[in-house]
Tab-separated table of C-alpha atoms in Angstrom:
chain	number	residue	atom	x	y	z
S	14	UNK	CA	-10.472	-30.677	-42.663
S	15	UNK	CA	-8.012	-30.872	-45.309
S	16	UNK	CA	-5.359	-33.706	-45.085
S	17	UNK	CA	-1.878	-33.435	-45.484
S	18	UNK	CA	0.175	-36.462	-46.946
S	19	UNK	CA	3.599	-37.116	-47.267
S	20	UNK	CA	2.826	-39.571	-50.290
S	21	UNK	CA	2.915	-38.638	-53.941
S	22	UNK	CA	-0.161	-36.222	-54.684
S	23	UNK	CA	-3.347	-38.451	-56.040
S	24	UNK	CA	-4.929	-37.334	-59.153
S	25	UNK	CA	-8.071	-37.748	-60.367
S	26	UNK	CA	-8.544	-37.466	-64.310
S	27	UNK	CA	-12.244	-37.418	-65.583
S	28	UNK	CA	-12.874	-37.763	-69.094
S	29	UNK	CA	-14.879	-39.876	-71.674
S	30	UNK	CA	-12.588	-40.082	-74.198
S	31	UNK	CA	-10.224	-43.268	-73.324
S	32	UNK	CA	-7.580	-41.156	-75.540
S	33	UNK	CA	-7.523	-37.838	-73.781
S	34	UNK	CA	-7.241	-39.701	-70.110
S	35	UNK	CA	-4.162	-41.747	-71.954
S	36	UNK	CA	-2.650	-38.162	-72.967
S	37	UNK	CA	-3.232	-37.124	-69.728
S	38	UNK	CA	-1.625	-40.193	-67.599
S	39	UNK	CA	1.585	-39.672	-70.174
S	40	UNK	CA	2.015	-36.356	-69.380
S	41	UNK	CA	1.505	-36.218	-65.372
S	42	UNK	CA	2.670	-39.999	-64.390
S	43	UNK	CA	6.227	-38.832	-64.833
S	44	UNK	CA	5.815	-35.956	-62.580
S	45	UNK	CA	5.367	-38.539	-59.830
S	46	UNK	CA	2.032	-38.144	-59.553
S	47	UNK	CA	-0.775	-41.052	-58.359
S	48	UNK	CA	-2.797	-40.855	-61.207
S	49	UNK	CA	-6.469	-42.324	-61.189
S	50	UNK	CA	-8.329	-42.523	-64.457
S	51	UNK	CA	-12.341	-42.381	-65.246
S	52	UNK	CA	-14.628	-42.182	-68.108
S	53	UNK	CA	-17.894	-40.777	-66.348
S	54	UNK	CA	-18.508	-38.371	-63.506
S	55	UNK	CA	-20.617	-41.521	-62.371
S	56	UNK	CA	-17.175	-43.390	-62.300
S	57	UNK	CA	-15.362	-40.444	-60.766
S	58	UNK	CA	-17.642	-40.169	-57.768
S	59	UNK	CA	-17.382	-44.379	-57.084
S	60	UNK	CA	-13.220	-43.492	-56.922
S	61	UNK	CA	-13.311	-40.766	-54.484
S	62	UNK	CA	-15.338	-42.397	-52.373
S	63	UNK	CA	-12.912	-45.405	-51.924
S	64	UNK	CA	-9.671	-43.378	-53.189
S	65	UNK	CA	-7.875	-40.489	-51.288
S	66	UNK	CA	-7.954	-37.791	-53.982
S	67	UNK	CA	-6.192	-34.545	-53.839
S	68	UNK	CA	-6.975	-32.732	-57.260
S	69	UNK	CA	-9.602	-33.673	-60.035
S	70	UNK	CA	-9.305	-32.425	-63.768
S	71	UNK	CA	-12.871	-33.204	-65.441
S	72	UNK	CA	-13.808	-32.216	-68.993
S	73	UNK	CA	-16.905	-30.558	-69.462
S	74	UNK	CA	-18.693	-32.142	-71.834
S	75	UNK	CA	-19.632	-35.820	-70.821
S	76	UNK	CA	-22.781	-37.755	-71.486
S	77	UNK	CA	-25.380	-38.335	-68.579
S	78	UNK	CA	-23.363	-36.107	-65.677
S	79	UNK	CA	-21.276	-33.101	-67.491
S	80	UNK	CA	-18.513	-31.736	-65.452
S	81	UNK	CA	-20.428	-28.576	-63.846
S	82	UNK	CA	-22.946	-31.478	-62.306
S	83	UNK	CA	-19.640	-33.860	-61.472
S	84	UNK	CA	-17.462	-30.893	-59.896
S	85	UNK	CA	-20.580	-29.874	-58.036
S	86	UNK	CA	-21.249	-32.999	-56.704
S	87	UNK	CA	-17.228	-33.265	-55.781
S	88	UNK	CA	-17.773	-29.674	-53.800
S	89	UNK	CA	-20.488	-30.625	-51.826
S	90	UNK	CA	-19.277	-33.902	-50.840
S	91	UNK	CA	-15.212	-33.073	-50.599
S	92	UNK	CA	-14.843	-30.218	-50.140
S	93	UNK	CA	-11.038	-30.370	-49.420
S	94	UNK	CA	-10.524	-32.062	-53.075
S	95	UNK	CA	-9.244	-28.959	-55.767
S	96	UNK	CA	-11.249	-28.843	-59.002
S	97	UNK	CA	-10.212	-28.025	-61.948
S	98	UNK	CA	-12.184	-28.347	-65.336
S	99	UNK	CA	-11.012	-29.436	-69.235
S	100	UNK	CA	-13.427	-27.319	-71.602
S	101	UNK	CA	-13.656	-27.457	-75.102
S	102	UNK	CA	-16.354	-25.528	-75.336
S	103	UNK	CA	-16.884	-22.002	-76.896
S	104	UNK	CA	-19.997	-21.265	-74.674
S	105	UNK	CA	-18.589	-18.849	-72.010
S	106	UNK	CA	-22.102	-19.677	-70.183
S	107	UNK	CA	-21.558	-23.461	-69.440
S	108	UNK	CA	-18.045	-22.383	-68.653
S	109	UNK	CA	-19.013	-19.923	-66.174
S	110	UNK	CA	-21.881	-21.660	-65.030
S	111	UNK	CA	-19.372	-24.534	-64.335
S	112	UNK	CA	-17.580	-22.286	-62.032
S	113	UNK	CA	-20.307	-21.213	-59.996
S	114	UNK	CA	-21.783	-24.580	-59.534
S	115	UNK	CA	-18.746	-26.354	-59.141
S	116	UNK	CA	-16.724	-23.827	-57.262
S	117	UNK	CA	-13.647	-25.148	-59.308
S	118	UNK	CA	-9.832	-23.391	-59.169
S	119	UNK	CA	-8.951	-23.282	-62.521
S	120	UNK	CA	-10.146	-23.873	-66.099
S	121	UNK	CA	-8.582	-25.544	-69.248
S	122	UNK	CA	-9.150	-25.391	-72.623
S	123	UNK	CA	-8.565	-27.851	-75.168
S	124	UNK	CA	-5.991	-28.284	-76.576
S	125	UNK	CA	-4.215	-27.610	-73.545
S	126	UNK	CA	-0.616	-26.847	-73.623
S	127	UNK	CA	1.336	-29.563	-71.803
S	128	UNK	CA	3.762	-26.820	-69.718
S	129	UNK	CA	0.839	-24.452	-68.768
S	130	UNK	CA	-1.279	-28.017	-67.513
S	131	UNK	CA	1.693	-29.119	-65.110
S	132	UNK	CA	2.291	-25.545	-63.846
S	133	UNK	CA	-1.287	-25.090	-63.186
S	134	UNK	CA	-1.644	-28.251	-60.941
S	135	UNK	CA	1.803	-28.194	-59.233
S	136	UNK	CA	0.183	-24.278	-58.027
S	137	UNK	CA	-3.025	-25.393	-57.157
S	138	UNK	CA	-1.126	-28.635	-55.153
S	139	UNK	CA	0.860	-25.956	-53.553
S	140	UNK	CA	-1.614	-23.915	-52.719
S	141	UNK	CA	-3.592	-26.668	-51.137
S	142	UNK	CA	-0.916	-27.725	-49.583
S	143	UNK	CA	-0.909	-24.222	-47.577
S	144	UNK	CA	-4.521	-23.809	-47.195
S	145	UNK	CA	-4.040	-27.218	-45.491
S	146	UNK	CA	-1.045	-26.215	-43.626
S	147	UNK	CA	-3.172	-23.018	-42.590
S	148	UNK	CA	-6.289	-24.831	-41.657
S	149	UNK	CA	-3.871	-27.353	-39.399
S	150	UNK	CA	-2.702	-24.068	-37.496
S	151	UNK	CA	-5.769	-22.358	-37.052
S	152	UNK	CA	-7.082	-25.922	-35.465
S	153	UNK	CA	-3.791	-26.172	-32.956
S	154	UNK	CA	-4.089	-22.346	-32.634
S	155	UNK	CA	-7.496	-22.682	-31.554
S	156	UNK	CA	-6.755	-25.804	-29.566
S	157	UNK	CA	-3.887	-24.164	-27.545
S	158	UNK	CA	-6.153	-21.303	-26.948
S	159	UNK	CA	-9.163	-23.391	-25.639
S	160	UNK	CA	-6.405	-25.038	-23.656
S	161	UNK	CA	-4.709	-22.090	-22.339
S	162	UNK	CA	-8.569	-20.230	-21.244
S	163	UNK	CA	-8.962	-23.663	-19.684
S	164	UNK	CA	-5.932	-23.278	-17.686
S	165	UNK	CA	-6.292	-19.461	-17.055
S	166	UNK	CA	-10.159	-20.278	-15.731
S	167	UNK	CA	-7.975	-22.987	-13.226
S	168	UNK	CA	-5.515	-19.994	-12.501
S	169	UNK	CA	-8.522	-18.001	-12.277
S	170	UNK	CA	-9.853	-19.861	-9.528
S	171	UNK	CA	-6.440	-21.231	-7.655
S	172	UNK	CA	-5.992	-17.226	-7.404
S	173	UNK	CA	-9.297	-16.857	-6.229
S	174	UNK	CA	-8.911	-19.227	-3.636
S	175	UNK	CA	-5.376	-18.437	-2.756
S	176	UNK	CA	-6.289	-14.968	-2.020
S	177	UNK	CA	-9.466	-15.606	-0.613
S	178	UNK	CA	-7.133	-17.845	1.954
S	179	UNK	CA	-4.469	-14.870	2.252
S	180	UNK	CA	-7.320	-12.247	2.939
S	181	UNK	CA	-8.451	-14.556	5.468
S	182	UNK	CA	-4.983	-15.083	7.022
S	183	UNK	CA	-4.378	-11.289	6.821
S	184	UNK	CA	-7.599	-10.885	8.452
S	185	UNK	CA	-6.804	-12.884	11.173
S	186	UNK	CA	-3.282	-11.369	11.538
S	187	UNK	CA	-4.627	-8.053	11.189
S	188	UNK	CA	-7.017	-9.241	14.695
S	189	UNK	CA	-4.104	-10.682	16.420
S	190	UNK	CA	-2.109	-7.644	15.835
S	191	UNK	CA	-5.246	-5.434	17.080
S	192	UNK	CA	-4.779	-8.005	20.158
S	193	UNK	CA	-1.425	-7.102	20.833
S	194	UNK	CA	-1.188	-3.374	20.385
S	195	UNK	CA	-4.831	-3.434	22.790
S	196	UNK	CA	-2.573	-6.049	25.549
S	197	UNK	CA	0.045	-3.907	24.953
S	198	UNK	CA	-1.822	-0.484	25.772
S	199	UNK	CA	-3.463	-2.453	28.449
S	200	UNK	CA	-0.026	-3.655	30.198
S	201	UNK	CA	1.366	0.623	29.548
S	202	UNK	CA	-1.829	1.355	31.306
S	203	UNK	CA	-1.974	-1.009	34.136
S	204	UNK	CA	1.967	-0.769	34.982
S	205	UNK	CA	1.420	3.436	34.971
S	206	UNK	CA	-1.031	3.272	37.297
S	207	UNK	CA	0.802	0.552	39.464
S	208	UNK	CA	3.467	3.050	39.617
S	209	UNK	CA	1.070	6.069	41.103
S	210	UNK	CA	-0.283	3.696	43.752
S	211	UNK	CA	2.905	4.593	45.484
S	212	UNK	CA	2.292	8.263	45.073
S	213	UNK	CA	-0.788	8.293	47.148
S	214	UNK	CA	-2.014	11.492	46.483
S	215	UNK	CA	-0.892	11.686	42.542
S	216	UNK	CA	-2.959	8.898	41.393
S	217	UNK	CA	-4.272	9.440	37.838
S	218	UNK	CA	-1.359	12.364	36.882
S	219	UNK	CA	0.142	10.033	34.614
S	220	UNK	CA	-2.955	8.903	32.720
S	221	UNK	CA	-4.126	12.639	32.805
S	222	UNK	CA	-0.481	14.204	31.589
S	223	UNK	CA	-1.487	11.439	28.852
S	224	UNK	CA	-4.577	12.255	27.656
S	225	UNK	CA	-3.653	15.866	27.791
S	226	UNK	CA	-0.781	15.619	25.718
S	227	UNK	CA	-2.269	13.741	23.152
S	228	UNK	CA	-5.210	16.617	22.550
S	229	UNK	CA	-2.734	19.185	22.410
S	230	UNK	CA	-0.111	17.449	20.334
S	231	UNK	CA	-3.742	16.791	17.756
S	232	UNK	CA	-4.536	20.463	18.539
S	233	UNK	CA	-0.654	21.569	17.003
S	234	UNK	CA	-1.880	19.039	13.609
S	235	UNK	CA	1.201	16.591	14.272
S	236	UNK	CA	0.818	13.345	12.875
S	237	UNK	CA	-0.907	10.593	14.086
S	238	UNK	CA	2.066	8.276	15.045
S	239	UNK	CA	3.459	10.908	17.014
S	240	UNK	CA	0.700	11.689	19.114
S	241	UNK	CA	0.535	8.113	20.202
S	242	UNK	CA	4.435	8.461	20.988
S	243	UNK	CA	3.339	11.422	23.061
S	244	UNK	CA	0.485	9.184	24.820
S	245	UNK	CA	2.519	6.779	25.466
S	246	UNK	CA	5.889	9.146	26.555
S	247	UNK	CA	3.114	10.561	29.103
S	248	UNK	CA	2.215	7.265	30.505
S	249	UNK	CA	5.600	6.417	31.413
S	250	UNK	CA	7.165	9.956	32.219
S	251	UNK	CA	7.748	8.979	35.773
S	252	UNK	CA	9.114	5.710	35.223
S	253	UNK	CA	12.526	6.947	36.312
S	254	UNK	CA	10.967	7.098	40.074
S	255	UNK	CA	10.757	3.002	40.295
S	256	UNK	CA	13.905	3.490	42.260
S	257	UNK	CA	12.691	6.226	44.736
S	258	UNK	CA	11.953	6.077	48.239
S	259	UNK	CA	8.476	6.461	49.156
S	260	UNK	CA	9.674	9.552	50.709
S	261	UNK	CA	11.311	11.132	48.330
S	262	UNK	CA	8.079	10.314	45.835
S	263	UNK	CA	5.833	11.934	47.697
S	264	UNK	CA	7.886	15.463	48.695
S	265	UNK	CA	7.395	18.105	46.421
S	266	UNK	CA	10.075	19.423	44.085
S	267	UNK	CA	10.425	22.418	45.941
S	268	UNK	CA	10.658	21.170	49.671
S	269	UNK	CA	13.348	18.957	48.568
S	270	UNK	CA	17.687	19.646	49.602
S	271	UNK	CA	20.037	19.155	47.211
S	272	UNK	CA	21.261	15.420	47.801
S	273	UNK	CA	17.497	14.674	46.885
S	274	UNK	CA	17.376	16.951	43.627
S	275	UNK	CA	20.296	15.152	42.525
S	276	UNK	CA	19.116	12.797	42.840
S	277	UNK	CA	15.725	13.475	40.733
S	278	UNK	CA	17.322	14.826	38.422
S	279	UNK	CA	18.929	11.220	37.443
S	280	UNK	CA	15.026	10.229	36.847
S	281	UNK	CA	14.418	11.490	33.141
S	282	UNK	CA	17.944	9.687	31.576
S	283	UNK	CA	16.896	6.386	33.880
S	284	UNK	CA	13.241	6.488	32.718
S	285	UNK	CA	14.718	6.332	28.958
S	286	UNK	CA	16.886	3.713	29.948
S	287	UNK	CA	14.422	1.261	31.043
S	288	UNK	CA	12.121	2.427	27.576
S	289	UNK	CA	14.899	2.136	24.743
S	290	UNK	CA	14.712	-1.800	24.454
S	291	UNK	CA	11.318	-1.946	22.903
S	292	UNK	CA	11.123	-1.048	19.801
S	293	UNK	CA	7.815	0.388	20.486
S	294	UNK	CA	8.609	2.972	22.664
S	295	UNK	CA	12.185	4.014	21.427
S	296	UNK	CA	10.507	8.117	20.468
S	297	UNK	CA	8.235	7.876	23.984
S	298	UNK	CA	11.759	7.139	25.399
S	299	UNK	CA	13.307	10.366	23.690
S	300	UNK	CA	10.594	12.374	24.883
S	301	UNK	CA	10.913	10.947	28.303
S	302	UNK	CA	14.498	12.006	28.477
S	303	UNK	CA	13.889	15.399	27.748
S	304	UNK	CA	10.311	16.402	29.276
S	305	UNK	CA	12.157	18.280	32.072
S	306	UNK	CA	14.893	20.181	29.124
S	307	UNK	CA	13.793	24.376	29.118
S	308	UNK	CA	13.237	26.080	26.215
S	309	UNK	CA	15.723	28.595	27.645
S	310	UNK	CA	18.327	25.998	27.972
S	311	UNK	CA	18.556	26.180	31.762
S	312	UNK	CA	17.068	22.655	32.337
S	313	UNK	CA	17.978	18.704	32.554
S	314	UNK	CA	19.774	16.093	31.658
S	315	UNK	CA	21.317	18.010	28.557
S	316	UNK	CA	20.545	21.631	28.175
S	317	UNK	CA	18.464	21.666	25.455
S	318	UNK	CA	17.406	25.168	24.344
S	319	UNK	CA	14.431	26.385	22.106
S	320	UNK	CA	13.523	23.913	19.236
S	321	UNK	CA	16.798	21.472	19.552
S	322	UNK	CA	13.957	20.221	22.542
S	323	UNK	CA	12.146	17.518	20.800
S	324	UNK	CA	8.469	18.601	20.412
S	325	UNK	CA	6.773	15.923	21.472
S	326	UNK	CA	8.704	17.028	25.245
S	327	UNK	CA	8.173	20.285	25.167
S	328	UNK	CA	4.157	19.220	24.581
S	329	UNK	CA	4.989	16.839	27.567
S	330	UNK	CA	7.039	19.542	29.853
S	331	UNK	CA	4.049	21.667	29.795
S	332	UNK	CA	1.270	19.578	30.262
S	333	UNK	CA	3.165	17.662	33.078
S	334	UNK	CA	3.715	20.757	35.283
S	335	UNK	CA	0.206	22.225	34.339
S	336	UNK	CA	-1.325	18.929	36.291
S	337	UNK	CA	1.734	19.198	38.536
S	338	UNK	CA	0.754	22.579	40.109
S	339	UNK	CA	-2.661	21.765	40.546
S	340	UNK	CA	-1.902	18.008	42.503
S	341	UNK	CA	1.212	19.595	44.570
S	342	UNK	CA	4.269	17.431	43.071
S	343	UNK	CA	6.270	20.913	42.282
S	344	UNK	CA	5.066	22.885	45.332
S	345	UNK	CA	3.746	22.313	48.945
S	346	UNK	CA	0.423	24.331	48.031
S	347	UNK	CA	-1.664	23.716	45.209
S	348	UNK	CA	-3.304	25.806	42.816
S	349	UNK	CA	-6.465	25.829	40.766
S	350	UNK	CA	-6.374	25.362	37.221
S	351	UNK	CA	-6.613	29.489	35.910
S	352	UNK	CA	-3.522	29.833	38.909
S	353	UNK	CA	-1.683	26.357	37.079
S	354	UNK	CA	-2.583	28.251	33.539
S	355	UNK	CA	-1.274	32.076	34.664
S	356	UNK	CA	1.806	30.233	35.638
S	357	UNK	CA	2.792	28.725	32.530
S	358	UNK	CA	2.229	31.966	30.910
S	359	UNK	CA	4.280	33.423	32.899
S	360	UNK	CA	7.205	30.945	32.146
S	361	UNK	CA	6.452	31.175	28.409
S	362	UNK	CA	9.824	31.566	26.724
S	363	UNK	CA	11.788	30.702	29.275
S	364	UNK	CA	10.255	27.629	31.183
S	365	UNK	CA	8.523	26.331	28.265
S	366	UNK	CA	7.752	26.740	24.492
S	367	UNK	CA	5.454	29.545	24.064
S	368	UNK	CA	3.769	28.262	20.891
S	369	UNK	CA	2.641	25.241	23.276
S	370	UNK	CA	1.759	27.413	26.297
S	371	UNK	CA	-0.363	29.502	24.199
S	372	UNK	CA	-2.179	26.359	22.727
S	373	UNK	CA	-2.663	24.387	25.969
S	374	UNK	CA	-4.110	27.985	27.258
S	375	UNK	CA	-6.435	28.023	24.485
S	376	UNK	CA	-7.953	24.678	24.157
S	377	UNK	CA	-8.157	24.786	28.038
S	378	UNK	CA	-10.681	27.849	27.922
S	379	UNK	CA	-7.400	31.104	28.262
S	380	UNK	CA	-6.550	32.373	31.389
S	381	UNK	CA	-9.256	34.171	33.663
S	382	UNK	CA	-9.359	37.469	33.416
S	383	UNK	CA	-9.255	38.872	37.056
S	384	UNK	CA	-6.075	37.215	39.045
S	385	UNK	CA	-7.002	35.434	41.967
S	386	UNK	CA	-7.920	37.256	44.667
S	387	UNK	CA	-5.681	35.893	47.455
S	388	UNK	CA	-2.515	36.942	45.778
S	389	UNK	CA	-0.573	39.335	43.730
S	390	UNK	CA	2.091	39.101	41.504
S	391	UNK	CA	5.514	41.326	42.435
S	392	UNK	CA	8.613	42.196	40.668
S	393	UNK	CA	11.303	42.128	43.191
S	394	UNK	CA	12.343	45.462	42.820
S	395	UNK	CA	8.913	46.263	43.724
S	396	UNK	CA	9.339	44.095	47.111
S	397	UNK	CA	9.015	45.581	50.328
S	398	UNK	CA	9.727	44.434	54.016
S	399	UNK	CA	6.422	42.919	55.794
S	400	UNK	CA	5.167	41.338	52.425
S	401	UNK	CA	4.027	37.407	52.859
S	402	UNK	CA	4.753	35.491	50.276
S	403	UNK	CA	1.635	33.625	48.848
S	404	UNK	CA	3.630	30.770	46.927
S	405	UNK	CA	6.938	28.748	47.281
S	406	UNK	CA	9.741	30.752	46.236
S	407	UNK	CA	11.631	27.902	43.573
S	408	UNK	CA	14.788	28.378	41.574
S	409	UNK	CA	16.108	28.239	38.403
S	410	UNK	CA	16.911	24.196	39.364
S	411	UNK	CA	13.787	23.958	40.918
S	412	UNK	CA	15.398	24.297	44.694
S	413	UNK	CA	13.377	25.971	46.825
S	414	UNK	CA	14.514	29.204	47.812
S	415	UNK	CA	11.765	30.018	50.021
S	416	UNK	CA	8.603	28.393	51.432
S	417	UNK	CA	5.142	30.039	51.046
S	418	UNK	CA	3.807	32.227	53.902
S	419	UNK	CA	7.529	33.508	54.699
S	420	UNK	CA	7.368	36.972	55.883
S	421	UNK	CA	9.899	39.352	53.868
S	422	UNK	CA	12.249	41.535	56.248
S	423	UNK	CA	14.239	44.135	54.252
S	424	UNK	CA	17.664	42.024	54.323
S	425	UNK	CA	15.761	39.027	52.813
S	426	UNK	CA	14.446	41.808	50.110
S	427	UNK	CA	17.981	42.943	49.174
S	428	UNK	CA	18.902	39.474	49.138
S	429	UNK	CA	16.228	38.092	46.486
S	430	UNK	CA	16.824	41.228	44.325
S	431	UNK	CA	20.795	40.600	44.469
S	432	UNK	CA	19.915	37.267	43.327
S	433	UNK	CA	17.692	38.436	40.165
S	434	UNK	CA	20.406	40.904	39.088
S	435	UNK	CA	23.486	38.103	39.203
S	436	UNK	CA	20.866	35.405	37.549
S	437	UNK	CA	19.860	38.534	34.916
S	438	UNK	CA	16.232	37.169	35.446
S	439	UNK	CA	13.294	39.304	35.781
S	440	UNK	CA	12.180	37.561	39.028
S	441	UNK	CA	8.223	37.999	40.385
S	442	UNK	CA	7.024	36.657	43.090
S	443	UNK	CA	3.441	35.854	44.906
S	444	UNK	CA	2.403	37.407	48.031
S	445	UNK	CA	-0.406	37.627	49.717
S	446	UNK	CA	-3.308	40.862	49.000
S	447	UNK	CA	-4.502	41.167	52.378
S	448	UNK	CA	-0.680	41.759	53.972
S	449	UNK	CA	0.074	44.681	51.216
């Protein structure tokens, strides 16, 4: 490595002729130079081992080590040290040769010119001086670097760990939350069907409305996190009842007077009520408030019409009465599931959204073919006294209007189609085949 002082530069003048070294001193000791004299390359070499030399000016031509063999032995052994050589000689070979062997920065010849001599060691000094300044970089550069890849391999592996450590914390969150939402399912689950224990008879409609809902809601392509809104919104569509008598639970919609419809009708707006404060269930809770809405606008608690009915209800509204009709919590007699489907049609764009109706029929199989034998369906213009009706008669409001096996006389005829022209409804009704 080459060292930097911040002492005079040390010369080294080689020479054996005592008078040329004395020219030589004269000249460069007023410079401020540190100038060190010898008269053999012999006596050079004993100098710079014991001396700290910067530059050495040798002349070539010296008796027992020339200054090609000197320099030479000066680049091998200090390297750092710049060479320069004093030549008399005309032979371009031993000059050249000099060169080569001895590496050296710049030749002389004799005589030398006193300005040209200073100016070529103050530039080889500076230069030096650079390559020395360069060389002291490139070691801190290199230093810094090995330092900084020493850190970065620590950073490396403090990263490593720390997000080895964070995966295993997110991991573990990730679990707990998996905990919680199961827990929470679980407690939905086992508070629905705590609820149905006091329906008797309706055990399971929740869980089924449920299940149901979420198949058709994935059968209509809508998003994940809303089907699971619809799950849950059919889990809890009842929870409105908590408050009911276990009289008024168990009576069908259509058997009951109009104190009691009032006060079902409260259900759907308290059932949102008691959903809204967790977080979780703030869209089941929208849906609960408006699974009994119509698409024609005729239903509860606000009169929703068409698509202003959240979708995830309308899903809901149709799937609830579909298991409704068949377990007898909207009518004293229950019907089978192709009855429960041919009803919905029926109510398609009034009752319910048609684009759901017609998917629910679909994935469910479509409606049978052949209408059930122990009924037919009647306008009531087409109504005639004698005719028995085969289902409960049920309003707009869902009052029942009349009871199933009622036996039409003609002033109960005029009376249900007075009632179809002021509602401006195209009213049908069931009654029984064998009484036609």
């Amino acid at each position: 490595m080459i060292e930097i002082t911040d002492s005079a530069p040390s010369l080294l003048l080689v020479d054996d002729e005592a008078s040329i070294l004395s020219s030589l001193r004269r000249l460069l000791r007023p410079a401020g130079y540190k100038v060190h004299l010898a008269e053999s390359g012999k006596a050079g070499l004993e100098i710079l081992e014991r001396e700290h030399i910067d530059l050495v000016i040798s002349d070539m031509r010296m008796p027992e080590m020339d200054g090609a063999k000197f320099l030479e032995h000066v680049r091998n052994r200090w390297p750092q040290v710049t060479r320069v050589l004093l030549t008399g000689y005309a032979d371009v070979g031993s000059t050249i040769d000099a060169i080569n062997r001895g590496e050296i920065y710049r030749y002389i010849a004799k005589p030398w010119d006193d300005n040209d001599l200073t100016l070529i060691i103050r530039d080889a000094l500076d230069r030096q001086r650079l390559q020395a300044e360069n060389t002291r970089l490139q070691t801190l550069t290199q230093q810094q670097n090995d330092e900084l890849k020493e850190l970065n391999t620590d950073l490396e592996h403090k990263v490593q760990e720390r997000t080895a450590a964070l995966e295993q914390t997110n991991d573990s969150l990730k679990q707990a939350n998996e905990r919680l939402k199961q827990n929470f399912m679980v407690s939905i689950k086992t508070f629905s069907g705590l609820m149905e224990l006091r329906g008797g008879g309706v055990a399971g409609h929740s869980r089924r409305v449920a299940d149901l809902a979420r198949k058709l809601a994935a059968r209509l392509d809508i998003d994940t996190k809303s089907q699971q809104d619809i799950f849950l919104a059919g889990l809890l569509h009842d929870i409105g009842k908590i408050g009911f008598s276990d009289t008024l639970l168990a009576k069908p919609v259509s058997k009951m007077n109009g104190d009691e419809m009032g006060y079902y009708r409260k259900h759907a707006i308290a059932g949102e009520s008691a959903l809204m404060p967790l977080d979780e269930l703030k869209e089941a809770a929208r849906i609960v408030r408006s699974h009994h809405e119509r698409f024609d606008g005729q239903g509860f608690p606000d009169g929703l019409r068409g698509l202003a009915i959240p979708l995830g209800a309308r899903i809901l509204s149709v799937v609830n009465d579909f298991d409704g009709l068949q377990v007898g919590t909207l009518a004293e007699n229950r019907l089978s599931a192709d009855e429960a489907k041919a009803m919905l049609v029926q109510s398609r764009n009034r009752r319910y959204d048609p684009q759901v109706v017609d998917a629910l029929v679909e994935m469910l199989g479509g409606v049978a073919q052949e209408p059930p034998a122990r009924d037919v369906a009647v306008s009531a213009l087409n109504l005639q006294a004698g005719m028995v009706l085969a289902r409960d008669l049920v309003g707009r409001d869902g009052t029942l209007l009349l009871a199933a096996e009622y036996i039409l006389d003609a002033s109960l005829v005029r009376q249900i189609q007075d009632y179809a022209r002021r509602e401006g409804i195209a009213l049908t009704l069931h009654v029984r085949r064998d009484k036609l």
